[in-house]
XYZ file of C-alpha atoms in Angstrom:
349
model
C -16.290 3.408 -43.407
C -17.393 7.701 -44.289
C -17.111 8.467 -48.860
C -18.879 10.843 -50.255
C -20.503 8.643 -53.312
C -22.604 9.672 -56.047
C -24.712 6.824 -58.576
C -25.392 9.687 -60.580
C -23.648 13.046 -63.190
C -25.518 16.432 -61.915
C -25.632 19.486 -59.239
C -24.249 18.864 -55.575
C -27.545 17.390 -54.935
C -26.389 13.933 -56.162
C -24.135 13.688 -53.026
C -24.123 11.558 -50.760
C -22.676 10.798 -47.650
C -22.258 6.336 -47.549
C -19.987 3.904 -45.493
C -18.045 2.401 -48.011
C -16.081 -0.810 -47.891
C -12.122 -0.137 -46.948
C -9.807 0.032 -50.614
C -7.870 -3.085 -51.061
C -4.354 -2.351 -52.309
C -2.701 -3.571 -55.262
C 1.436 -4.375 -55.370
C 2.850 -0.948 -55.506
C -0.541 1.028 -53.830
C 0.021 2.614 -50.692
C -3.018 3.052 -47.894
C -3.962 6.226 -46.459
C -5.074 7.972 -44.327
C -6.556 10.496 -45.370
C -6.907 13.950 -43.826
C -7.407 16.673 -45.998
C -8.499 16.035 -49.720
C -8.939 19.432 -52.139
C -12.228 20.868 -53.432
C -11.732 21.777 -56.831
C -12.979 22.285 -60.794
C -11.589 18.596 -61.823
C -14.438 17.586 -58.822
C -16.710 19.654 -60.225
C -16.487 18.097 -64.143
C -16.569 14.976 -61.772
C -19.580 15.150 -60.350
C -21.831 17.140 -63.218
C -19.483 15.069 -66.701
C -19.252 18.228 -68.032
C -18.572 19.082 -70.754
C -20.372 15.639 -72.016
C -17.012 14.030 -74.204
C -15.506 14.016 -69.718
C -17.843 11.704 -69.766
C -16.230 9.294 -72.256
C -13.023 9.045 -69.662
C -15.895 9.637 -66.180
C -17.713 6.893 -67.318
C -21.172 7.697 -70.102
C -24.221 6.346 -68.166
C -22.620 6.864 -64.658
C -19.514 7.933 -62.931
C -17.164 5.152 -63.247
C -15.448 5.317 -59.707
C -18.631 6.792 -56.935
C -16.669 8.292 -54.855
C -15.419 11.773 -55.490
C -11.620 13.842 -55.076
C -8.705 13.647 -56.599
C -6.324 15.025 -54.839
C -5.417 14.243 -51.040
C -2.881 14.404 -47.319
C -2.330 11.772 -44.717
C -0.874 9.712 -43.330
C 0.292 6.085 -44.735
C -1.263 3.504 -43.796
C -0.386 0.167 -45.153
C 1.556 -0.496 -48.063
C 1.868 -3.151 -51.400
C 4.970 -6.068 -51.150
C 5.988 -4.333 -54.171
C 6.265 -0.517 -52.746
C 9.238 0.647 -52.259
C 9.376 4.324 -51.805
C 7.306 4.936 -48.955
C 6.566 3.074 -45.408
C 3.898 2.786 -42.481
C 3.148 6.246 -40.466
C 5.261 8.345 -43.956
C 2.990 12.159 -44.001
C 1.711 11.579 -47.530
C 0.627 13.418 -50.771
C -0.712 13.657 -54.210
C -3.099 13.183 -56.657
C -5.997 9.719 -57.363
C -10.164 9.121 -56.910
C -11.477 8.628 -54.775
C -10.190 10.497 -52.561
C -13.380 12.207 -50.576
C -13.012 9.461 -47.884
C -11.652 8.392 -44.668
C -9.086 6.262 -46.901
C -7.693 5.369 -50.426
C -5.303 3.170 -52.112
C -2.815 5.305 -54.682
C -0.062 3.503 -56.630
C 2.475 5.463 -55.144
C 4.171 7.128 -58.651
C 1.024 9.589 -57.723
C 2.571 10.166 -54.498
C 5.217 12.926 -52.894
C 6.045 13.239 -49.237
C 4.696 15.753 -47.427
C 6.956 19.197 -47.470
C 8.303 20.115 -44.495
C 6.498 22.684 -42.084
C 3.417 22.556 -44.306
C 0.213 20.782 -42.203
C -1.790 18.823 -43.820
C -5.249 20.927 -44.673
C -2.394 23.014 -47.521
C -1.204 19.713 -48.373
C -4.543 18.743 -48.900
C -4.950 21.749 -51.495
C -1.120 21.281 -53.122
C -1.178 18.627 -55.867
C -3.531 19.027 -58.033
C -3.565 22.336 -58.658
C -0.096 22.952 -57.882
C 1.224 20.732 -59.878
C -1.022 21.567 -63.381
C 0.380 25.776 -62.792
C 3.840 24.169 -62.789
C 3.729 22.714 -65.997
C 1.749 25.433 -67.321
C 4.717 27.744 -65.807
C 7.810 25.786 -66.804
C 6.760 22.913 -69.318
C 4.809 24.298 -72.001
C 5.187 28.310 -70.870
C 9.277 28.044 -70.429
C 9.164 31.088 -68.608
C 12.433 32.612 -68.320
C 13.884 35.733 -66.224
C 12.770 38.786 -67.071
C 9.852 37.752 -69.359
C 6.059 39.568 -68.774
C 3.473 36.801 -67.807
C -0.126 37.083 -67.297
C -2.117 35.341 -65.521
C -6.169 35.313 -66.469
C -7.906 34.263 -63.134
C -4.584 34.341 -60.255
C -7.207 34.195 -57.286
C -7.594 30.521 -58.123
C -6.503 27.417 -57.462
C -4.552 27.372 -60.105
C -4.440 30.822 -61.179
C -2.588 31.399 -57.384
C -0.018 29.103 -57.589
C 1.409 30.275 -60.906
C 1.809 33.457 -59.971
C 3.750 32.396 -57.499
C 5.765 29.716 -59.558
C 6.590 32.748 -62.333
C 8.014 34.570 -59.769
C 10.243 31.954 -58.966
C 11.648 32.087 -61.757
C 12.078 35.813 -61.978
C 10.117 36.358 -64.236
C 7.797 39.962 -64.427
C 3.483 38.931 -63.205
C 0.151 40.380 -64.112
C -2.705 38.823 -62.263
C -5.836 39.631 -62.588
C -8.785 39.291 -60.333
C -11.833 40.692 -58.709
C -11.911 43.555 -56.215
C -12.115 41.959 -52.954
C -9.521 39.334 -54.105
C -7.035 42.190 -55.696
C -4.899 42.065 -52.156
C -4.635 38.147 -52.128
C -2.500 38.784 -55.295
C -1.192 40.700 -54.278
C 0.574 38.551 -51.549
C 1.265 35.766 -53.697
C 3.448 38.331 -55.075
C 2.488 39.428 -58.476
C 4.234 42.641 -59.302
C 1.054 44.212 -60.894
C -3.121 43.387 -60.628
C -5.735 44.463 -62.807
C -9.552 44.210 -61.286
C -11.190 42.615 -64.379
C -14.582 43.781 -63.482
C -13.244 47.490 -64.301
C -9.987 46.827 -66.524
C -9.378 45.329 -69.830
C -6.435 42.974 -68.751
C -5.972 42.646 -72.769
C -5.483 45.695 -73.931
C -2.296 46.254 -71.250
C 0.415 48.719 -74.090
C 2.885 46.110 -73.288
C 3.001 43.272 -74.272
C 3.633 39.735 -72.490
C 6.056 37.066 -73.933
C 4.001 34.296 -71.728
C 0.180 34.086 -70.516
C -1.551 31.690 -68.478
C -4.874 31.776 -69.032
C -6.875 29.711 -66.260
C -10.436 31.591 -66.344
C -11.667 30.261 -70.220
C -13.362 33.199 -71.088
C -11.529 34.973 -72.936
C -11.926 34.753 -76.832
C -8.973 33.388 -78.562
C -7.860 36.386 -81.241
C -8.389 38.322 -78.653
C -5.393 36.660 -76.251
C -3.005 36.327 -78.903
C -3.555 40.306 -79.844
C -2.372 40.324 -76.281
C 0.888 38.511 -77.141
C 4.160 39.484 -78.354
C 5.073 38.548 -81.973
C 7.006 34.852 -81.375
C 4.889 34.424 -77.592
C 3.388 32.029 -75.812
C -0.259 31.204 -75.151
C -1.384 28.179 -72.289
C -4.020 27.315 -71.716
C -5.563 25.547 -69.266
C -8.390 23.500 -68.558
C -11.887 22.913 -70.220
C -13.485 26.295 -68.694
C -16.365 28.228 -70.917
C -18.372 27.336 -73.544
C -21.443 24.963 -73.462
C -22.795 21.884 -72.318
C -21.893 19.951 -75.109
C -17.587 20.421 -75.247
C -17.381 23.218 -73.031
C -13.603 24.987 -73.869
C -13.389 22.014 -75.805
C -13.517 24.294 -79.148
C -11.227 27.049 -77.779
C -8.744 24.683 -77.662
C -8.328 23.305 -80.693
C -8.587 26.110 -82.384
C -5.778 27.006 -80.324
C -3.866 24.201 -81.311
C -4.761 23.941 -85.475
C -4.250 28.051 -85.176
C -0.355 27.423 -83.532
C 0.626 25.863 -86.558
C 0.476 28.978 -88.673
C 2.069 31.720 -86.521
C 4.966 32.676 -85.188
C 3.492 32.041 -81.394
C 3.251 28.696 -79.569
C -0.594 28.126 -78.511
C -0.656 25.642 -76.165
C -3.128 23.602 -74.264
C -2.479 20.091 -71.955
C -3.708 18.100 -70.131
C -1.936 17.714 -66.889
C 0.194 15.124 -64.896
C 0.205 14.260 -60.958
C 3.518 12.035 -61.597
C 5.982 11.355 -58.849
C 8.360 13.441 -60.948
C 6.484 17.001 -61.365
C 4.489 16.390 -57.431
C 8.544 16.106 -55.828
C 9.769 18.884 -57.962
C 6.994 21.058 -56.367
C 7.924 20.222 -52.602
C 11.347 21.423 -53.910
C 9.684 24.707 -54.510
C 7.435 24.991 -51.302
C 10.782 23.820 -48.941
C 12.511 26.152 -50.728
C 9.576 28.979 -50.024
C 8.737 29.672 -53.464
C 5.122 28.219 -53.155
C 3.366 28.848 -49.936
C -0.082 26.744 -50.529
C -2.778 28.698 -49.352
C -6.382 27.590 -47.986
C -9.661 29.753 -48.305
C -11.704 27.646 -45.914
C -12.174 24.406 -45.043
C -15.227 21.915 -44.462
C -15.590 18.823 -42.468
C -16.116 15.785 -44.946
C -20.037 15.576 -44.240
C -19.939 18.705 -45.098
C -18.937 18.394 -48.829
C -21.770 19.830 -51.153
C -21.512 23.237 -49.169
C -17.960 22.935 -50.289
C -18.705 22.403 -54.289
C -21.566 24.893 -54.227
C -18.944 27.404 -52.446
C -16.131 26.550 -55.447
C -19.149 27.041 -57.758
C -19.588 30.480 -56.157
C -15.615 30.899 -56.662
C -14.890 31.391 -53.444
C -11.370 30.302 -53.211
C -8.937 27.245 -52.792
C -11.247 25.115 -50.559
C -10.152 21.528 -48.569
C -12.168 18.949 -46.680
C -10.922 18.111 -43.021
C -11.488 14.340 -43.757
C -9.557 13.713 -40.011
C -10.765 15.606 -38.172
C -7.488 16.582 -36.858
C -6.736 20.340 -36.945
C -3.580 20.880 -38.560
C -1.546 22.173 -35.785
C -2.045 18.819 -34.232
C -2.230 16.612 -37.598
C 1.426 14.696 -36.393
C 2.018 11.537 -37.940
C 1.507 9.013 -36.568
C 1.962 4.690 -37.241
C -0.698 2.590 -37.770
C -0.941 -0.722 -39.700
C -4.639 -1.985 -40.626
C -3.652 -4.360 -43.490
C -5.052 -6.683 -41.008
C -8.336 -4.847 -40.731
C -11.664 -6.630 -41.810
C -13.156 -4.838 -44.394
C -15.922 -3.707 -43.230
C -19.866 -3.071 -45.812
C -22.968 -1.349 -45.094
C -25.226 0.386 -46.607
C -26.412 3.180 -44.933
C -26.655 6.669 -46.827
C -27.731 10.020 -46.288
C -27.584 13.312 -48.608
C -24.884 15.900 -47.939
């Protein structure tokens, strides 16, 4: 099968399209024919190995798993003997390792059924960013009706979902974006939109109950100044900073400072499990959240997609199976007996 691989850390130059063996499935695994796979900042960190502490999880000298990708949407082709939640032919979305491939094996508890009315390309952009935003707003921001919520980076992957989830909780939402993305943030439902290139969103007259910071480039002191005395700051991810520790320094300072102030300064690592994914799917089916795809690419153009991601060009998706969204209908397949295939064919992408 085809897969986008890397055997060292670096820029998009390290990516290659290779033929690799079909993945085995364990007792609780589901093998999925990948229709779409998201392109997000988490994959960028996997590719570059930055900041350096991330390599403790990814692999110190080279990636432990050479196949890239986390987000996935596709059709179940085979299941392990202890799988109870899915059967062959089910349309699923979720989070795994090595999703930039024709097939991937993922534990059933990291998957959920694709929400009704959502095509495969959109579902492929849903799990990582959507569940992270939902946890930032609900679990850590504890947003309540009427709260004033500021989303920094509202046009990005996590930010665009955070705006919608906060609106679903009847909050008053302010979103920041660059000039060319202001209309997008308005369409997401933000009550107020601020062009961060022209105005400082942290210098507003009224302070905020909750700030969701997905950008990572604002000083902790300035963020706290924009919060109400008992407000909550949620720092999403470790963006910003240098190669050595990235944004971890700011996250650690937030945790330490939170012990000495009424303000809650929170940082977290998102959990993509069945419960969170099903909650996210419920929000989508209720019409509160709409997955949005900025642009899609075939698998072999993964490097181009990553370069656009680095340029901040919105939510991107790899169309792996080659089917268009309108024709991506579930079909019964069974590859459990398909012989394993191996090849040494490799080319850069």
